[in-house]
């Protein structure tokens, strides 16, 4: 690769041809912005699905498009994860040197991002020029009319500032950021899924395999259902107890009363159990939050209104969460938050985790960790999460976080368009593959299928295989059934904490949650601020009426623990490959 600031003669000639195609002079390329583009493309973005010539052409487009905005400062905000740290520390600097637009990229907690966004939406006072905001708010954004849809911007005032090589069909998460009206509201910037994580080295040990089969009657392997997960959790926590002289546990989770306990559930715990309806990206008419919609209007969360938030499948899911946390996780897990519990599996004492975010991949692959071999390969693997007994083919299976660029109509046009350039820079093909290798949160099909990802795959424990598999479509964010994510999401941790602490039974805590959600929906209906797709609540009916109807809410199963089923990891990978080829 080029390792200096000057282009070789042959490349300069190709750049001149590209320049002529763009209708700009070669002299334009000789300025400080071209020098910066050459430097960054050669030294930082040296891994890309584009050729060096294509990268320079793409970067030159940014220098030209940025001319009306040079000297400006824009302010953007995102949560603090490795991908966004790379953007704030590296990409913001590169963008400024290539375009002349300064970027203050603030890294704040996820809850603070939502709070700032909500404040700006309510006050119409510009706080940030753009947000990287989870697509979980898609139902909020398309109803309130406070967001400038990406598709409107591309067709309207952003037409001349939209990257010709943006290539929207290459993004894997557009279904998650598109409203029922067909408009694209947000542009994906990073994605990660919650998957099953396990110690492949322990699962491969002959002594442990023989002991497990002797006790449970089937093979130790990747669990296909919750019954097998529970058996494996019990096996390591109560039958094995120690490996190489160290106490081990068959499960990891967290239970402290904290906003992160809400994410633990709204990030699709009920969908894994099978509480909602069939349909991708989200169940219809009942989604994984238990909210029913008719047309595009939410009509209820409680079973009495046709919802499933307090139905038998949700109660089952919550019961398992509480039981497994108490019985099979390290004792300290009950007092932990999401951020405190996240690093624990890397410490080497946990056999499996049903709910593990792939955003932790980079921190789980550091050399010297107890879960990493001397050659840098992981001792662990990731796989699809097992399915609960209420799950049916055609349903979503888990959660995928899709942090997406979001622009509000309260932002002055010039600030918004300058921020739109920065947003596109962070996802451009010149930049995206390198960013993916740093943060491991892929957004482009072309990056996922690149030779660079193939080379990295052995070190990433199944991440590449998952994203290349047809299975990935079953992992989706919160969908459009949720009409006001900030208002509704804050209810979950307060009510789930009652079950986690033992203060109330799972049924009692979910009855409270469903009633609270219905009250928020009712207030939104009365306010009439969400137009034709705002809530229109059903009148309450006896729960038996809804439980007898097809789909969700689903009646209680006679047997919630069928026979455990497992699959060898290698067989799982082969099925993914076959599905991909098919």
Coordinates of C-alpha atoms in Angstrom, one line a residue:
X1 CA 0.0 0.0 0.0
X2 CA 1.0 3.7 -0.5
X3 CA 2.8 4.9 2.6
X4 CA 3.6 8.6 1.7
X5 CA 1.7 11.7 1.0
X6 CA 2.4 11.8 -2.7
X7 CA 0.7 9.8 -5.3
X8 CA 2.8 7.6 -7.6
X9 CA 2.8 8.8 -11.2
X10 CA 0.6 6.0 -12.5
X11 CA -2.0 6.6 -9.7
X12 CA -1.8 10.4 -10.4
X13 CA -2.8 9.7 -14.0
X14 CA -5.7 7.5 -12.9
X15 CA -6.8 10.3 -10.5
X16 CA -6.6 12.8 -13.3
X17 CA -9.0 10.6 -15.3
X18 CA -11.3 10.4 -12.3
X19 CA -11.1 14.1 -11.9
X20 CA -12.1 14.7 -15.5
X21 CA -15.1 12.4 -15.0
X22 CA -16.2 14.4 -12.0
X23 CA -15.7 17.7 -14.0
X24 CA -13.0 19.1 -11.7
X25 CA -9.5 20.1 -12.6
X26 CA -6.4 18.2 -11.8
X27 CA -5.1 21.3 -10.0
X28 CA -7.9 20.9 -7.5
X29 CA -6.3 17.7 -6.5
X30 CA -3.1 19.5 -5.6
X31 CA -4.5 21.4 -2.6
X32 CA -4.3 20.6 1.1
X33 CA -7.5 18.6 1.0
X34 CA -6.2 16.2 -1.7
X35 CA -3.0 15.8 0.2
X36 CA -5.0 14.9 3.3
X37 CA -7.2 12.5 1.4
X38 CA -4.1 10.8 -0.1
X39 CA -2.5 10.5 3.4
X40 CA -5.6 9.1 5.1
X41 CA -6.5 6.7 2.3
X42 CA -2.9 5.4 2.3
X43 CA -2.1 5.3 6.0
X44 CA -5.4 4.7 7.8
X45 CA -8.0 3.4 5.3
X46 CA -5.6 1.0 3.6
X47 CA -8.1 -1.8 4.0
X48 CA -11.2 -1.1 1.8
X49 CA -13.5 -2.8 -0.7
X50 CA -12.6 0.0 -3.1
X51 CA -9.4 0.3 -5.1
X52 CA -7.0 3.2 -4.2
X53 CA -8.2 5.1 -7.3
X54 CA -11.8 4.6 -6.2
X55 CA -11.0 5.8 -2.7
X56 CA -9.4 9.0 -4.0
X57 CA -12.4 9.6 -6.2
X58 CA -14.8 9.2 -3.3
X59 CA -12.7 11.4 -1.0
X60 CA -12.4 14.1 -3.7
X61 CA -16.2 14.1 -3.9
X62 CA -16.3 15.0 -0.2
X63 CA -13.7 17.8 -0.6
X64 CA -15.8 19.3 -3.4
X65 CA -19.2 18.9 -1.7
X66 CA -17.9 20.4 1.5
X67 CA -16.9 23.7 -0.1
X68 CA -20.1 25.6 1.0
X69 CA -19.5 24.4 4.6
X70 CA -15.7 24.9 5.1
X71 CA -14.8 26.6 8.3
X72 CA -18.0 25.4 10.0
X73 CA -18.2 23.4 13.2
X74 CA -20.8 20.7 13.7
X75 CA -21.8 18.9 16.8
X76 CA -22.9 15.2 16.8
X77 CA -23.5 12.7 19.6
X78 CA -23.4 8.9 20.0
X79 CA -23.2 6.3 22.8
X80 CA -19.8 5.1 23.9
X81 CA -18.8 1.9 22.1
X82 CA -15.6 1.0 20.3
X83 CA -17.0 1.9 16.9
X84 CA -18.0 5.4 17.9
X85 CA -14.8 5.9 19.8
X86 CA -13.0 5.3 16.5
X87 CA -15.3 7.8 14.8
X88 CA -14.7 10.4 17.4
X89 CA -11.0 10.0 17.7
X90 CA -10.0 9.1 14.1
X91 CA -12.8 9.8 11.6
X92 CA -13.7 13.2 12.9
X93 CA -10.1 14.3 12.4
X94 CA -9.8 12.8 9.0
X95 CA -13.1 14.4 7.9
X96 CA -11.9 17.8 9.1
X97 CA -8.6 17.5 7.2
X98 CA -10.3 16.3 4.0
X99 CA -13.2 18.7 4.0
X100 CA -12.4 21.7 6.2
X101 CA -15.4 21.0 8.4
X102 CA -14.6 20.6 12.1
X103 CA -16.6 17.9 14.0
X104 CA -17.2 17.7 17.7
X105 CA -18.2 14.1 18.1
X106 CA -19.4 13.7 21.7
X107 CA -19.4 10.2 23.3
X108 CA -22.1 9.9 26.0
X109 CA -24.1 7.2 27.7
X110 CA -26.9 5.6 25.6
X111 CA -29.5 7.0 28.0
X112 CA -28.1 10.5 27.7
X113 CA -28.3 10.2 23.9
X114 CA -32.0 9.4 24.1
X115 CA -32.6 12.2 26.7
X116 CA -30.8 14.9 24.5
X117 CA -32.7 13.7 21.5
X118 CA -36.0 13.7 23.3
X119 CA -35.3 17.2 24.7
X120 CA -34.6 18.5 21.2
X121 CA -37.7 16.9 19.8
X122 CA -39.9 18.4 22.5
X123 CA -38.3 21.9 22.6
X124 CA -37.4 22.3 18.9
X125 CA -34.1 23.8 20.2
X126 CA -31.0 22.6 18.4
X127 CA -28.7 20.7 20.8
X128 CA -26.9 18.5 18.3
X129 CA -26.7 18.7 14.5
X130 CA -27.1 14.9 14.2
X131 CA -27.4 11.8 16.5
X132 CA -26.3 8.2 16.1
X133 CA -29.5 7.0 17.7
X134 CA -30.7 3.4 17.9
X135 CA -33.3 2.4 15.3
X136 CA -35.4 1.3 18.3
X137 CA -36.9 4.7 18.0
X138 CA -38.2 4.2 14.5
X139 CA -41.8 4.0 15.7
X140 CA -41.3 7.3 17.6
X141 CA -39.6 9.0 14.6
X142 CA -42.1 8.2 12.0
X143 CA -45.1 9.2 14.1
X144 CA -44.0 12.6 15.6
X145 CA -42.8 14.3 12.5
X146 CA -39.7 15.7 14.2
X147 CA -37.2 13.8 12.1
X148 CA -36.0 14.6 8.6
X149 CA -36.3 11.3 6.7
X150 CA -33.1 10.3 4.9
X151 CA -35.1 9.5 1.8
X152 CA -36.6 13.1 1.8
X153 CA -33.2 14.6 2.3
X154 CA -31.7 12.6 -0.6
X155 CA -34.5 13.7 -2.9
X156 CA -34.6 17.3 -1.5
X157 CA -32.2 19.8 0.0
X158 CA -29.5 17.1 0.4
X159 CA -29.6 15.9 -3.2
X160 CA -26.4 17.7 -4.2
X161 CA -24.7 16.6 -0.9
X162 CA -25.5 12.9 -1.2
X163 CA -22.5 10.7 -2.0
X164 CA -22.9 9.0 -5.5
X165 CA -21.3 5.9 -4.1
X166 CA -23.4 5.7 -0.9
X167 CA -25.0 2.5 -2.3
X168 CA -28.0 2.2 0.0
X169 CA -28.8 -1.4 -1.2
X170 CA -25.4 -2.5 0.3
X171 CA -26.6 -1.7 3.8
X172 CA -27.9 -4.7 5.8
X173 CA -30.1 -2.8 8.2
X174 CA -32.4 -0.6 6.1
X175 CA -35.5 -2.7 7.0
X176 CA -35.0 -1.6 10.6
X177 CA -34.9 2.1 9.8
X178 CA -37.8 2.3 7.3
X179 CA -41.2 3.4 8.5
X180 CA -44.6 1.9 7.5
X181 CA -44.9 4.8 5.0
X182 CA -41.9 3.4 3.1
X183 CA -39.6 6.2 4.0
X184 CA -36.0 5.7 5.2
X185 CA -35.8 7.6 8.5
X186 CA -32.3 6.8 9.7
X187 CA -29.0 5.7 8.1
X188 CA -27.3 2.7 9.8
X189 CA -23.9 3.4 11.2
X190 CA -23.2 0.2 13.3
X191 CA -24.9 -3.0 14.1
X192 CA -24.4 -5.8 16.7
X193 CA -26.6 -8.7 17.7
X194 CA -27.3 -10.5 21.0
X195 CA -26.3 -14.1 20.5
X196 CA -25.5 -17.3 22.5
X197 CA -21.9 -17.4 23.8
X198 CA -20.1 -20.5 25.0
X199 CA -16.8 -22.0 26.0
X200 CA -16.1 -24.2 22.9
X201 CA -13.0 -25.7 24.6
X202 CA -15.0 -27.0 27.6
X203 CA -17.8 -28.3 25.4
X204 CA -15.2 -30.3 23.4
X205 CA -13.7 -32.0 26.5
X206 CA -14.4 -35.8 26.3
X207 CA -14.8 -36.1 30.1
X208 CA -17.4 -33.3 30.3
X209 CA -19.2 -34.6 27.2
X210 CA -19.5 -38.1 28.7
X211 CA -20.6 -36.8 32.1
X212 CA -23.3 -34.6 30.5
X213 CA -24.7 -37.4 28.3
X214 CA -24.7 -39.8 31.3
X215 CA -26.8 -37.3 33.3
X216 CA -29.1 -35.8 30.7
X217 CA -29.2 -38.5 28.0
X218 CA -28.2 -36.3 25.0
X219 CA -25.0 -34.7 23.7
X220 CA -23.4 -31.6 25.1
X221 CA -23.5 -29.0 22.3
X222 CA -25.0 -25.7 21.2
X223 CA -28.5 -25.6 22.7
X224 CA -31.3 -25.4 20.2
X225 CA -34.0 -24.8 22.9
X226 CA -34.2 -23.3 26.3
X227 CA -34.6 -26.7 27.9
X228 CA -31.1 -27.6 26.8
X229 CA -29.7 -24.2 27.9
X230 CA -31.2 -24.8 31.3
X231 CA -29.7 -28.3 31.5
X232 CA -26.3 -27.0 30.5
X233 CA -26.5 -24.2 33.0
X234 CA -27.4 -26.7 35.8
X235 CA -24.6 -29.1 34.6
X236 CA -21.7 -26.6 34.9
X237 CA -23.0 -24.8 38.0
X238 CA -24.1 -27.8 40.1
X239 CA -22.6 -31.0 38.5
X240 CA -19.2 -29.8 37.4
X241 CA -18.6 -26.8 39.7
X242 CA -14.9 -26.6 39.2
X243 CA -12.6 -26.8 36.1
X244 CA -8.8 -26.7 36.6
X245 CA -9.3 -25.8 40.2
X246 CA -11.5 -22.7 39.5
X247 CA -15.2 -22.3 40.4
X248 CA -17.3 -22.2 37.2
X249 CA -20.9 -21.3 36.4
X250 CA -23.3 -22.3 33.7
X251 CA -25.0 -18.9 33.2
X252 CA -24.3 -15.2 33.4
X253 CA -26.7 -12.3 33.6
X254 CA -27.4 -9.2 35.7
X255 CA -30.3 -8.1 38.0
X256 CA -29.6 -4.7 39.6
X257 CA -32.5 -2.2 39.5
X258 CA -31.0 0.1 36.8
X259 CA -32.1 1.4 33.4
X260 CA -29.9 -1.3 31.8
X261 CA -32.3 -3.9 33.2
X262 CA -34.9 -2.5 30.9
X263 CA -32.7 -3.0 27.8
X264 CA -32.1 -6.5 28.9
X265 CA -35.8 -7.2 28.3
X266 CA -36.8 -4.7 25.5
X267 CA -33.8 -6.1 23.6
X268 CA -36.1 -8.9 22.6
X269 CA -36.0 -11.3 25.6
X270 CA -39.7 -12.1 25.0
X271 CA -39.1 -12.8 21.4
X272 CA -36.5 -15.4 22.2
X273 CA -39.1 -17.2 24.3
X274 CA -41.7 -16.9 21.5
X275 CA -44.1 -14.4 23.1
X276 CA -44.9 -12.4 19.9
X277 CA -46.3 -13.1 16.5
X278 CA -44.7 -14.3 13.3
X279 CA -43.2 -11.7 11.0
X280 CA -39.9 -10.0 10.2
X281 CA -38.4 -7.7 11.1
X282 CA -41.0 -7.7 13.9
X283 CA -44.1 -9.7 14.8
X284 CA -47.4 -8.6 13.5
X285 CA -49.9 -7.8 14.8
X286 CA -48.2 -8.4 18.2
X287 CA -44.5 -7.5 18.5
X288 CA -41.8 -8.6 21.0
X289 CA -42.8 -5.9 23.5
X290 CA -46.2 -7.4 23.6
X291 CA -47.8 -4.4 21.9
X292 CA -50.6 -5.1 19.4
X293 CA -51.2 -2.9 16.3
X294 CA -54.2 -2.7 14.0
X295 CA -53.2 -1.1 10.8
X296 CA -50.4 1.2 12.1
X297 CA -52.1 2.1 15.4
X298 CA -51.1 0.5 18.7
X299 CA -54.2 -0.9 20.4
X300 CA -52.9 -2.4 23.6
X301 CA -50.2 -4.0 25.6
X302 CA -52.1 -6.0 28.2
X303 CA -53.7 -9.4 27.3
X304 CA -57.1 -7.8 28.1
X305 CA -56.6 -5.4 25.1
X306 CA -55.1 -8.1 22.8
X307 CA -51.4 -7.5 23.8
X308 CA -49.0 -10.0 25.2
X309 CA -46.8 -8.1 27.7
X310 CA -48.3 -10.0 30.6
X311 CA -49.3 -13.2 28.7
X312 CA -48.2 -16.7 29.6
X313 CA -45.2 -16.7 27.2
X314 CA -43.9 -13.4 28.7
X315 CA -44.4 -14.7 32.2
X316 CA -42.5 -17.9 31.3
X317 CA -39.6 -15.8 29.9
X318 CA -39.4 -13.7 33.0
X319 CA -39.6 -16.7 35.3
X320 CA -36.7 -18.3 33.5
X321 CA -34.7 -15.1 33.7
X322 CA -35.2 -14.9 37.5
X323 CA -34.6 -18.6 38.2
X324 CA -31.5 -18.9 36.1
X325 CA -30.0 -15.7 37.6
X326 CA -30.5 -17.1 41.1
X327 CA -29.6 -20.7 40.5
X328 CA -26.8 -20.8 37.9
X329 CA -25.1 -17.3 37.7
X330 CA -22.3 -16.1 40.0
X331 CA -23.9 -14.7 43.2
X332 CA -22.7 -11.2 42.5
X333 CA -24.6 -11.1 39.2
X334 CA -27.8 -10.2 40.9
X335 CA -26.3 -6.9 42.0
X336 CA -24.7 -6.0 38.7
X337 CA -25.7 -3.7 35.8
X338 CA -25.2 -4.3 32.1
X339 CA -21.8 -2.6 32.0
X340 CA -20.6 -4.4 35.1
X341 CA -21.7 -7.9 33.9
X342 CA -20.4 -7.5 30.4
X343 CA -16.7 -8.3 31.1
X344 CA -17.4 -11.3 33.4
X345 CA -17.3 -14.1 30.8
X346 CA -13.9 -12.9 29.6
X347 CA -12.6 -13.7 33.1
X348 CA -12.9 -17.4 32.4
X349 CA -15.4 -18.7 34.9
X350 CA -18.6 -18.8 32.8
X351 CA -19.5 -21.7 30.5
X352 CA -22.3 -20.1 28.5
X353 CA -24.4 -17.0 28.2
X354 CA -27.8 -17.0 26.4
X355 CA -27.8 -13.2 25.9
X356 CA -24.4 -11.8 24.9
X357 CA -23.8 -8.8 22.7
X358 CA -21.4 -9.1 19.8
X359 CA -20.3 -5.6 20.6
X360 CA -18.1 -7.3 23.2
X361 CA -16.2 -9.3 20.6
X362 CA -13.2 -7.0 20.4
X363 CA -12.8 -6.9 24.2
X364 CA -13.2 -10.7 24.3
X365 CA -10.3 -11.4 21.9
X366 CA -7.5 -9.6 23.6
X367 CA -4.4 -11.7 24.0
X368 CA -3.6 -12.8 27.6
X369 CA -7.3 -13.3 28.6
X370 CA -8.2 -16.6 30.1
X371 CA -10.6 -17.2 27.2
X372 CA -8.0 -16.6 24.5
X373 CA -5.4 -19.2 23.3
X374 CA -1.7 -18.4 23.1
X375 CA -2.0 -18.0 19.3
X376 CA -4.7 -15.4 19.8
X377 CA -7.6 -17.6 18.7
X378 CA -10.6 -17.6 21.1
X379 CA -11.5 -20.5 23.3
X380 CA -15.1 -19.5 22.9
X381 CA -17.7 -19.3 20.1
X382 CA -20.9 -17.4 19.4
X383 CA -24.0 -19.0 17.9
X384 CA -27.7 -18.4 17.5
X385 CA -29.5 -18.1 20.8
X386 CA -31.8 -21.1 21.7
X387 CA -35.5 -20.8 21.2
X388 CA -38.1 -20.9 24.0
X389 CA -41.1 -23.3 23.8
X390 CA -43.5 -20.7 22.5
X391 CA -41.3 -19.8 19.5
X392 CA -42.5 -20.7 16.0
X393 CA -40.8 -20.7 12.6
X394 CA -41.1 -17.3 11.0
X395 CA -40.7 -15.3 14.2
X396 CA -37.7 -13.1 15.1
X397 CA -35.3 -14.8 17.4
X398 CA -33.3 -12.1 18.9
X399 CA -32.2 -8.5 19.0
X400 CA -29.9 -6.5 16.8
X401 CA -28.8 -3.0 17.8
X402 CA -28.6 -0.7 14.8
X403 CA -27.2 2.7 15.8
X404 CA -28.2 5.0 13.0
X405 CA -27.7 8.6 11.9
X406 CA -30.7 10.6 12.8
X407 CA -31.4 14.3 11.8
X408 CA -34.1 16.5 13.3
X409 CA -36.0 19.3 11.6
X410 CA -35.1 21.6 14.5
X411 CA -31.5 21.7 13.2
X412 CA -30.7 24.6 10.9
X413 CA -30.5 23.5 7.3
X414 CA -26.8 24.3 6.8
X415 CA -25.7 22.6 10.0
X416 CA -27.8 19.5 9.1
X417 CA -26.4 19.2 5.6
X418 CA -22.8 19.6 6.9
X419 CA -23.6 16.8 9.4
X420 CA -25.1 14.7 6.6
X421 CA -21.7 14.9 4.9
X422 CA -19.9 13.7 8.0
X423 CA -22.5 10.9 8.5
X424 CA -21.9 9.7 5.0
X425 CA -18.1 9.9 5.5
X426 CA -18.3 7.5 8.5
X427 CA -20.2 4.9 6.4
X428 CA -18.5 5.4 3.1
X429 CA -16.8 2.5 1.4
X430 CA -13.4 4.1 1.7
X431 CA -13.9 4.0 5.5
X432 CA -16.4 1.4 6.4
X433 CA -14.3 -1.8 6.2
X434 CA -11.6 -0.4 8.4
X435 CA -14.2 0.8 10.9
X436 CA -15.8 -2.6 10.8
X437 CA -12.5 -4.3 11.6
X438 CA -11.9 -1.9 14.5
X439 CA -15.4 -2.0 16.1
X440 CA -16.7 -5.3 14.7
X441 CA -20.2 -3.8 14.1
X442 CA -20.7 -4.4 10.3
X443 CA -23.3 -2.5 8.3
X444 CA -22.4 -3.3 4.7
X445 CA -22.8 -6.6 2.8
X446 CA -19.7 -5.8 0.8
X447 CA -17.6 -5.5 4.0
X448 CA -19.0 -8.7 5.5
X449 CA -18.1 -10.6 2.3
X450 CA -14.7 -9.1 1.9
X451 CA -11.4 -11.0 1.9
X452 CA -10.3 -9.0 4.9
X453 CA -13.3 -10.3 6.9
X454 CA -12.5 -13.8 5.8
X455 CA -8.9 -13.4 7.1
X456 CA -10.2 -12.1 10.4
X457 CA -12.8 -14.7 10.9
X458 CA -10.7 -17.3 12.8
X459 CA -10.0 -14.7 15.5
X460 CA -13.6 -13.6 15.9
X461 CA -15.4 -16.7 17.3
X462 CA -18.2 -17.0 14.7
X463 CA -19.0 -13.3 14.2
X464 CA -18.2 -13.4 10.5
X465 CA -20.0 -16.7 10.0
X466 CA -23.1 -15.3 11.7
X467 CA -23.3 -12.2 9.6
X468 CA -22.7 -14.2 6.4
X469 CA -25.5 -16.6 7.3
X470 CA -29.1 -16.5 6.3
X471 CA -29.9 -16.7 10.1
X472 CA -29.0 -13.1 10.7
X473 CA -32.3 -11.8 9.4
X474 CA -34.1 -13.2 12.5
X475 CA -32.2 -10.7 14.7
X476 CA -33.9 -7.3 14.6
X477 CA -34.2 -4.1 16.6
X478 CA -37.4 -2.8 18.2
X479 CA -39.9 -2.1 15.5
X480 CA -42.6 0.3 14.6
X481 CA -45.3 -1.0 17.0
X482 CA -43.6 1.0 19.8
X483 CA -45.0 4.6 19.4
X484 CA -42.8 6.4 21.9
X485 CA -39.7 4.5 22.8
X486 CA -38.4 6.9 25.5
X487 CA -41.7 7.0 27.4
X488 CA -42.3 3.3 27.2
X489 CA -38.8 1.9 27.7
X490 CA -38.3 3.7 31.0
X491 CA -41.2 1.6 32.5
X492 CA -39.5 -1.8 31.9
X493 CA -36.6 -1.6 34.3
X494 CA -38.8 -0.5 37.2
X495 CA -41.3 -3.3 36.8
X496 CA -38.8 -6.1 35.9
X497 CA -36.7 -5.1 39.0
X498 CA -39.7 -6.2 41.1
X499 CA -39.4 -9.7 39.7
X500 CA -35.6 -9.8 39.8
X501 CA -35.6 -8.8 43.5
X502 CA -38.3 -11.2 44.5
X503 CA -40.5 -8.3 45.6
X504 CA -43.3 -9.6 43.2
X505 CA -43.9 -12.6 41.1
X506 CA -43.2 -12.5 37.4
X507 CA -47.0 -12.4 36.7
X508 CA -47.5 -9.5 39.2
X509 CA -44.6 -7.5 37.8
X510 CA -45.7 -7.9 34.2
X511 CA -49.4 -7.1 35.0
X512 CA -48.0 -3.8 36.4
X513 CA -45.9 -3.2 33.3
X514 CA -48.7 -4.0 30.9
X515 CA -51.1 -1.7 32.7
X516 CA -48.4 1.1 32.8
X517 CA -47.8 0.7 29.1
X518 CA -51.5 0.9 28.4
X519 CA -51.7 4.2 30.4
X520 CA -49.0 5.7 28.3
X521 CA -50.7 4.6 25.1
X522 CA -54.0 6.1 26.4
X523 CA -52.3 9.4 27.2
X524 CA -50.8 9.5 23.6
X525 CA -54.3 8.7 22.2
X526 CA -55.9 11.6 24.2
X527 CA -53.1 14.0 23.2
X528 CA -53.7 13.2 19.5
X529 CA -50.1 14.2 18.7
X530 CA -49.2 11.2 16.5
X531 CA -51.7 11.5 13.7
X532 CA -53.4 8.6 12.0
X533 CA -50.8 6.0 13.3
X534 CA -51.2 7.1 16.9
X535 CA -52.6 4.7 19.6
X536 CA -56.3 3.8 19.5
X537 CA -56.8 1.4 22.4
X538 CA -59.0 -1.6 22.3
X539 CA -61.7 -1.8 25.0
X540 CA -60.7 -4.4 27.7
X541 CA -62.1 -7.9 27.3
X542 CA -61.7 -11.1 29.3
X543 CA -58.2 -12.5 28.8
X544 CA -59.7 -15.8 27.8
X545 CA -61.1 -14.2 24.6
X546 CA -57.7 -13.2 23.4
X547 CA -55.9 -16.4 24.5
X548 CA -58.3 -18.4 22.4
X549 CA -57.5 -16.5 19.3
X550 CA -54.7 -17.6 16.9
X551 CA -51.3 -16.1 17.4
X552 CA -50.3 -13.9 20.3
X553 CA -51.1 -13.6 23.1
X554 CA -50.6 -17.4 23.4
X555 CA -52.3 -19.6 25.9
X556 CA -50.1 -21.3 28.5
X557 CA -48.4 -24.6 27.3
X558 CA -49.1 -27.8 29.1
X559 CA -45.4 -28.5 29.0
X560 CA -43.0 -25.6 29.0
X561 CA -39.9 -27.8 29.2
X562 CA -39.8 -30.1 26.2
X563 CA -36.8 -32.5 25.7
X564 CA -33.5 -30.6 25.4
X565 CA -31.9 -30.5 22.0
X566 CA -28.3 -29.6 21.0
X567 CA -26.3 -29.4 17.8
X568 CA -22.6 -29.7 17.3
X569 CA -21.1 -26.3 16.4
X570 CA -19.4 -27.6 13.3
X571 CA -22.8 -28.9 12.0
X572 CA -24.3 -25.5 12.7
X573 CA -21.7 -23.8 10.6
X574 CA -22.3 -26.2 7.7
X575 CA -26.1 -25.5 7.8
X576 CA -25.3 -21.8 7.6
X577 CA -23.1 -22.3 4.7
X578 CA -25.7 -24.4 2.9
X579 CA -28.3 -21.8 3.5
X580 CA -26.1 -19.1 2.2
X581 CA -25.3 -21.0 -1.0
X582 CA -29.0 -21.8 -1.4

